């Protein structure tokens, strides 16, 4: 592997780090010494804990940067037996979308077979495969592959794949690449990833996830912005630490390694769980920091919230129920990395606590001497410095020409999804397992304000608390009243966007990037 940081990066990193810690020290000293703060210990310590948590997350991401690494490209050996597969559920996914994906899979330049794993054994999908020259598999009439749960769970992605692997994949191929049906690979996808398997210890190779419809709406763009840092600095650090994380949208596996760990993991977060299974079994992975395929992201609130709820519930389920049983078998240097992965989804609880604290301060007036203009300006200064850190991190984005910027949409989505992250946490605590749902990536959902009922309920609680404080004659801080106004107005504005008509996630004419950076190629007809 090669290190990403160069000498000029080390200098810039050191200077920004020094500035950051000077501002952190200044802010903490003045926060602790703020007037009368200790007379309101609940409010003071609650804000302090939230501040410390946010700062810890920010700095942990910052200190990943010097350790990032990328693999040195290796050409693939000839004569490898390669199978490429995608799943499809008729009625839940678009046949036009499948055609584009399968066509691109078949066009990849390394010799391979392309398979469509058709959950419903659709005649239309059979005809499509026949016309394109792809191979077709369905487990619909195979009763032994229709389990209620486990490895061959019916109507699940991992169950579909494992059925095909057991019937065909393991016996016929040395290497297997899986694609979600909305992902369009570049022609050189296989040649970019297969060479790393010359090392017999490599069990899987993962490339970056990106989207070709991210400009369809501000939700789609925000969802994409949420991924830029993860698929650049975070994954490059994980690779350097020996723990690159499998991403289910597209990944390549050594068939013998995949068979050893039992096929795709029987879990909604099968990609994260199979990463753990690979590592405890001694298999290494490679992360290729290149955009070799692009897929679809939800463009409306219903699709986005459904996806985030499923992702959060499944990842937290692994962190709290499965990871503790496996941690003792992980290599020591990977324990911390694997432990931290996924705690992003707990931020919804933090957001809810902040809003409830706001209600408490409005109703009791306890913030007048704790949160004032002076302390607020100090926090604004600190946020400005942390923003500089985020801007510098963008230097390592994979497609800086299109990805760099203020990324305000990601911030909006961070706030918008907090009730669903809280709900996911409650599902995990209560061990509730909702039925698996396929994220709608074919058509826009109906216009409805229903997804924002929890947000509006919290906004109503803020208004009631505010009114209680005013009627009780409390000394309400102007800063807190401004924050309350922003929270309420912002919530109502977000809810109003649910009544917009969003474009279809899969339009009839799409820009599908094929080259490096911002180069694009048009497919389809207008």
PDB file of C-alpha atoms in Angstrom, residues 262-439:
ATOM      1  CA  UNK A 262     -20.957 -19.293   4.954  1.00  0.00           C
ATOM      2  CA  UNK A 263     -21.874 -17.076   2.011  1.00  0.00           C
ATOM      3  CA  UNK A 264     -23.497 -13.685   2.406  1.00  0.00           C
ATOM      4  CA  UNK A 265     -24.315 -13.043   6.054  1.00  0.00           C
ATOM      5  CA  UNK A 266     -27.911 -13.665   7.117  1.00  0.00           C
ATOM      6  CA  UNK A 267     -28.643 -10.124   8.233  1.00  0.00           C
ATOM      7  CA  UNK A 268     -30.054  -6.892   6.811  1.00  0.00           C
ATOM      8  CA  UNK A 269     -26.551  -5.414   7.268  1.00  0.00           C
ATOM      9  CA  UNK A 270     -25.006  -8.428   5.562  1.00  0.00           C
ATOM     10  CA  UNK A 271     -22.083  -6.337   4.303  1.00  0.00           C
ATOM     11  CA  UNK A 272     -20.958  -5.171   7.750  1.00  0.00           C
ATOM     12  CA  UNK A 273     -21.476  -8.619   9.267  1.00  0.00           C
ATOM     13  CA  UNK A 274     -19.559 -10.388   6.507  1.00  0.00           C
ATOM     14  CA  UNK A 275     -16.693  -7.946   7.075  1.00  0.00           C
ATOM     15  CA  UNK A 276     -16.516  -9.160  10.671  1.00  0.00           C
ATOM     16  CA  UNK A 277     -16.769 -12.793   9.562  1.00  0.00           C
ATOM     17  CA  UNK A 278     -13.918 -12.336   7.090  1.00  0.00           C
ATOM     18  CA  UNK A 279     -11.711 -10.744   9.690  1.00  0.00           C
ATOM     19  CA  UNK A 280     -12.281 -13.323  12.444  1.00  0.00           C
ATOM     20  CA  UNK A 281     -11.579 -16.019   9.825  1.00  0.00           C
ATOM     21  CA  UNK A 282      -8.233 -14.441   8.993  1.00  0.00           C
ATOM     22  CA  UNK A 283      -9.070 -13.077   5.531  1.00  0.00           C
ATOM     23  CA  UNK A 284      -7.752  -9.654   4.540  1.00  0.00           C
ATOM     24  CA  UNK A 285      -9.491  -7.055   2.398  1.00  0.00           C
ATOM     25  CA  UNK A 286      -8.524  -4.291  -0.004  1.00  0.00           C
ATOM     26  CA  UNK A 287     -10.228  -0.933  -0.482  1.00  0.00           C
ATOM     27  CA  UNK A 288      -9.838   0.654  -3.929  1.00  0.00           C
ATOM     28  CA  UNK A 289     -10.434   4.431  -3.575  1.00  0.00           C
ATOM     29  CA  UNK A 290     -11.850   4.835  -7.071  1.00  0.00           C
ATOM     30  CA  UNK A 291     -15.361   5.362  -8.373  1.00  0.00           C
ATOM     31  CA  UNK A 292     -15.786   2.260 -10.516  1.00  0.00           C
ATOM     32  CA  UNK A 293     -19.598   2.120 -10.409  1.00  0.00           C
ATOM     33  CA  UNK A 294     -22.472   4.464  -9.687  1.00  0.00           C
ATOM     34  CA  UNK A 295     -25.983   3.730  -8.531  1.00  0.00           C
ATOM     35  CA  UNK A 296     -29.210   5.369  -7.440  1.00  0.00           C
ATOM     36  CA  UNK A 297     -29.993   7.165  -4.210  1.00  0.00           C
ATOM     37  CA  UNK A 298     -33.507   8.065  -2.997  1.00  0.00           C
ATOM     38  CA  UNK A 299     -34.751  11.433  -4.219  1.00  0.00           C
ATOM     39  CA  UNK A 300     -37.719  11.871  -1.847  1.00  0.00           C
ATOM     40  CA  UNK A 301     -38.287  11.793   1.895  1.00  0.00           C
ATOM     41  CA  UNK A 302     -40.165   8.503   2.064  1.00  0.00           C
ATOM     42  CA  UNK A 303     -37.458   6.586   0.233  1.00  0.00           C
ATOM     43  CA  UNK A 304     -34.678   8.278   2.190  1.00  0.00           C
ATOM     44  CA  UNK A 305     -36.234   7.718   5.620  1.00  0.00           C
ATOM     45  CA  UNK A 306     -37.047   4.084   4.791  1.00  0.00           C
ATOM     46  CA  UNK A 307     -33.451   3.465   3.759  1.00  0.00           C
ATOM     47  CA  UNK A 308     -31.950   5.221   6.782  1.00  0.00           C
ATOM     48  CA  UNK A 309     -34.246   3.394   9.221  1.00  0.00           C
ATOM     49  CA  UNK A 310     -33.256   0.010   7.784  1.00  0.00           C
ATOM     50  CA  UNK A 311     -29.548   0.839   7.692  1.00  0.00           C
ATOM     51  CA  UNK A 312     -29.512   2.240  11.231  1.00  0.00           C
ATOM     52  CA  UNK A 313     -31.489  -0.619  12.765  1.00  0.00           C
ATOM     53  CA  UNK A 314     -29.385  -3.303  11.100  1.00  0.00           C
ATOM     54  CA  UNK A 315     -26.008  -1.697  11.866  1.00  0.00           C
ATOM     55  CA  UNK A 316     -26.884  -0.981  15.513  1.00  0.00           C
ATOM     56  CA  UNK A 317     -28.195  -4.533  15.866  1.00  0.00           C
ATOM     57  CA  UNK A 318     -24.767  -5.827  14.867  1.00  0.00           C
ATOM     58  CA  UNK A 319     -22.962  -3.384  17.163  1.00  0.00           C
ATOM     59  CA  UNK A 320     -25.007  -4.283  20.255  1.00  0.00           C
ATOM     60  CA  UNK A 321     -25.943  -7.946  19.698  1.00  0.00           C
ATOM     61  CA  UNK A 322     -23.367  -9.584  17.429  1.00  0.00           C
ATOM     62  CA  UNK A 323     -20.118  -7.621  17.672  1.00  0.00           C
ATOM     63  CA  UNK A 324     -19.581  -8.287  21.438  1.00  0.00           C
ATOM     64  CA  UNK A 325     -19.631 -12.046  20.727  1.00  0.00           C
ATOM     65  CA  UNK A 326     -16.983 -11.739  18.010  1.00  0.00           C
ATOM     66  CA  UNK A 327     -14.645  -9.052  19.336  1.00  0.00           C
ATOM     67  CA  UNK A 328     -12.357 -11.489  21.156  1.00  0.00           C
ATOM     68  CA  UNK A 329     -11.529 -13.166  17.833  1.00  0.00           C
ATOM     69  CA  UNK A 330     -10.573  -9.930  16.043  1.00  0.00           C
ATOM     70  CA  UNK A 331      -6.935  -8.881  15.681  1.00  0.00           C
ATOM     71  CA  UNK A 332      -6.093  -6.366  18.433  1.00  0.00           C
ATOM     72  CA  UNK A 333      -5.363  -3.440  16.104  1.00  0.00           C
ATOM     73  CA  UNK A 334      -8.780  -3.781  14.476  1.00  0.00           C
ATOM     74  CA  UNK A 335     -10.885  -3.881  17.624  1.00  0.00           C
ATOM     75  CA  UNK A 336     -11.034  -0.099  18.061  1.00  0.00           C
ATOM     76  CA  UNK A 337     -11.726   0.536  14.366  1.00  0.00           C
ATOM     77  CA  UNK A 338     -14.528  -2.007  14.217  1.00  0.00           C
ATOM     78  CA  UNK A 339     -15.957  -0.779  17.524  1.00  0.00           C
ATOM     79  CA  UNK A 340     -16.307   2.816  16.310  1.00  0.00           C
ATOM     80  CA  UNK A 341     -17.808   1.871  12.960  1.00  0.00           C
ATOM     81  CA  UNK A 342     -21.575   2.430  12.947  1.00  0.00           C
ATOM     82  CA  UNK A 343     -21.946   4.737  15.953  1.00  0.00           C
ATOM     83  CA  UNK A 344     -22.805   7.470  13.468  1.00  0.00           C
ATOM     84  CA  UNK A 345     -26.370   6.184  13.719  1.00  0.00           C
ATOM     85  CA  UNK A 346     -26.595   7.196  17.393  1.00  0.00           C
ATOM     86  CA  UNK A 347     -26.530  10.867  16.443  1.00  0.00           C
ATOM     87  CA  UNK A 348     -30.312  10.860  16.155  1.00  0.00           C
ATOM     88  CA  UNK A 349     -30.543  10.338  19.913  1.00  0.00           C
ATOM     89  CA  UNK A 350     -28.199  13.295  20.475  1.00  0.00           C
ATOM     90  CA  UNK A 351     -30.366  15.526  18.276  1.00  0.00           C
ATOM     91  CA  UNK A 352     -33.505  14.508  20.168  1.00  0.00           C
ATOM     92  CA  UNK A 353     -31.820  15.234  23.507  1.00  0.00           C
ATOM     93  CA  UNK A 354     -30.728  18.669  22.274  1.00  0.00           C
ATOM     94  CA  UNK A 355     -34.314  19.518  21.291  1.00  0.00           C
ATOM     95  CA  UNK A 356     -35.666  18.242  24.613  1.00  0.00           C
ATOM     96  CA  UNK A 357     -33.023  20.283  26.443  1.00  0.00           C
ATOM     97  CA  UNK A 358     -34.191  23.299  24.445  1.00  0.00           C
ATOM     98  CA  UNK A 359     -37.735  22.656  25.679  1.00  0.00           C
ATOM     99  CA  UNK A 360     -36.468  22.433  29.273  1.00  0.00           C
ATOM    100  CA  UNK A 361     -34.536  25.703  29.013  1.00  0.00           C
ATOM    101  CA  UNK A 362     -37.523  27.485  27.483  1.00  0.00           C
ATOM    102  CA  UNK A 363     -39.916  26.274  30.177  1.00  0.00           C
ATOM    103  CA  UNK A 364     -37.599  26.904  33.145  1.00  0.00           C
ATOM    104  CA  UNK A 365     -35.490  29.843  31.989  1.00  0.00           C
ATOM    105  CA  UNK A 366     -32.402  28.020  33.229  1.00  0.00           C
ATOM    106  CA  UNK A 367     -30.210  29.064  30.329  1.00  0.00           C
ATOM    107  CA  UNK A 368     -30.064  32.813  30.752  1.00  0.00           C
ATOM    108  CA  UNK A 369     -26.681  32.694  32.507  1.00  0.00           C
ATOM    109  CA  UNK A 370     -25.389  29.555  30.795  1.00  0.00           C
ATOM    110  CA  UNK A 371     -26.071  30.225  27.119  1.00  0.00           C
ATOM    111  CA  UNK A 372     -25.494  33.883  26.356  1.00  0.00           C
ATOM    112  CA  UNK A 373     -24.028  35.928  23.525  1.00  0.00           C
ATOM    113  CA  UNK A 374     -20.475  35.508  24.775  1.00  0.00           C
ATOM    114  CA  UNK A 375     -20.562  31.713  25.099  1.00  0.00           C
ATOM    115  CA  UNK A 376     -22.490  31.473  21.828  1.00  0.00           C
ATOM    116  CA  UNK A 377     -19.803  33.455  19.984  1.00  0.00           C
ATOM    117  CA  UNK A 378     -17.155  31.148  21.408  1.00  0.00           C
ATOM    118  CA  UNK A 379     -19.026  28.107  20.101  1.00  0.00           C
ATOM    119  CA  UNK A 380     -19.472  29.783  16.703  1.00  0.00           C
ATOM    120  CA  UNK A 381     -15.706  30.379  16.582  1.00  0.00           C
ATOM    121  CA  UNK A 382     -15.074  26.719  17.373  1.00  0.00           C
ATOM    122  CA  UNK A 383     -17.552  25.584  14.725  1.00  0.00           C
ATOM    123  CA  UNK A 384     -15.790  27.815  12.192  1.00  0.00           C
ATOM    124  CA  UNK A 385     -12.447  26.136  12.928  1.00  0.00           C
ATOM    125  CA  UNK A 386     -14.005  22.670  12.704  1.00  0.00           C
ATOM    126  CA  UNK A 387     -15.500  23.725   9.373  1.00  0.00           C
ATOM    127  CA  UNK A 388     -11.967  24.534   8.174  1.00  0.00           C
ATOM    128  CA  UNK A 389     -11.029  20.964   9.119  1.00  0.00           C
ATOM    129  CA  UNK A 390     -13.941  19.655   7.038  1.00  0.00           C
ATOM    130  CA  UNK A 391     -12.881  21.767   4.069  1.00  0.00           C
ATOM    131  CA  UNK A 392      -9.343  20.399   4.290  1.00  0.00           C
ATOM    132  CA  UNK A 393     -10.683  16.842   4.455  1.00  0.00           C
ATOM    133  CA  UNK A 394     -12.344  17.479   1.087  1.00  0.00           C
ATOM    134  CA  UNK A 395      -8.842  17.503  -0.424  1.00  0.00           C
ATOM    135  CA  UNK A 396      -9.012  13.701  -0.281  1.00  0.00           C
ATOM    136  CA  UNK A 397     -12.471  13.275  -1.800  1.00  0.00           C
ATOM    137  CA  UNK A 398     -12.483  10.888  -4.728  1.00  0.00           C
ATOM    138  CA  UNK A 399     -14.176  13.294  -7.171  1.00  0.00           C
ATOM    139  CA  UNK A 400     -13.332  16.725  -5.809  1.00  0.00           C
ATOM    140  CA  UNK A 401     -14.614  18.584  -8.868  1.00  0.00           C
ATOM    141  CA  UNK A 402     -18.195  17.529  -8.195  1.00  0.00           C
ATOM    142  CA  UNK A 403     -18.085  16.651  -4.472  1.00  0.00           C
ATOM    143  CA  UNK A 404     -16.345  19.618  -2.827  1.00  0.00           C
ATOM    144  CA  UNK A 405     -18.438  22.447  -1.403  1.00  0.00           C
ATOM    145  CA  UNK A 406     -20.397  23.622   1.641  1.00  0.00           C
ATOM    146  CA  UNK A 407     -22.494  20.427   1.776  1.00  0.00           C
ATOM    147  CA  UNK A 408     -25.385  22.144   3.559  1.00  0.00           C
ATOM    148  CA  UNK A 409     -27.824  19.548   2.236  1.00  0.00           C
ATOM    149  CA  UNK A 410     -26.144  16.822   4.261  1.00  0.00           C
ATOM    150  CA  UNK A 411     -26.650  18.975   7.344  1.00  0.00           C
ATOM    151  CA  UNK A 412     -30.348  19.337   6.555  1.00  0.00           C
ATOM    152  CA  UNK A 413     -30.688  15.569   6.159  1.00  0.00           C
ATOM    153  CA  UNK A 414     -28.812  14.983   9.414  1.00  0.00           C
ATOM    154  CA  UNK A 415     -31.502  16.941  11.220  1.00  0.00           C
ATOM    155  CA  UNK A 416     -34.401  15.573   9.190  1.00  0.00           C
ATOM    156  CA  UNK A 417     -33.761  11.912   9.905  1.00  0.00           C
ATOM    157  CA  UNK A 418     -33.257  12.049  13.665  1.00  0.00           C
ATOM    158  CA  UNK A 419     -36.693  10.552  14.588  1.00  0.00           C
ATOM    159  CA  UNK A 420     -35.988   7.545  12.380  1.00  0.00           C
ATOM    160  CA  UNK A 421     -32.558   6.980  13.898  1.00  0.00           C
ATOM    161  CA  UNK A 422     -34.183   7.099  17.330  1.00  0.00           C
ATOM    162  CA  UNK A 423     -36.819   4.622  16.138  1.00  0.00           C
ATOM    163  CA  UNK A 424     -34.079   2.327  14.837  1.00  0.00           C
ATOM    164  CA  UNK A 425     -32.385   2.396  18.236  1.00  0.00           C
ATOM    165  CA  UNK A 426     -35.693   1.555  19.932  1.00  0.00           C
ATOM    166  CA  UNK A 427     -36.153  -1.395  17.542  1.00  0.00           C
ATOM    167  CA  UNK A 428     -32.738  -2.733  18.523  1.00  0.00           C
ATOM    168  CA  UNK A 429     -33.299  -2.279  22.262  1.00  0.00           C
ATOM    169  CA  UNK A 430     -36.677  -4.052  22.046  1.00  0.00           C
ATOM    170  CA  UNK A 431     -35.258  -6.653  19.617  1.00  0.00           C
ATOM    171  CA  UNK A 432     -37.979  -5.817  17.107  1.00  0.00           C
ATOM    172  CA  UNK A 433     -37.174  -6.899  13.554  1.00  0.00           C
ATOM    173  CA  UNK A 434     -39.403  -5.244  10.949  1.00  0.00           C
ATOM    174  CA  UNK A 435     -39.859  -7.028   7.642  1.00  0.00           C
ATOM    175  CA  UNK A 436     -37.196  -6.293   5.037  1.00  0.00           C
ATOM    176  CA  UNK A 437     -38.258  -3.580   2.583  1.00  0.00           C
ATOM    177  CA  UNK A 438     -36.633  -2.729  -0.724  1.00  0.00           C
ATOM    178  CA  UNK A 439     -35.826   0.976  -0.999  1.00  0.00           C
TER     179      UNK A 439
END
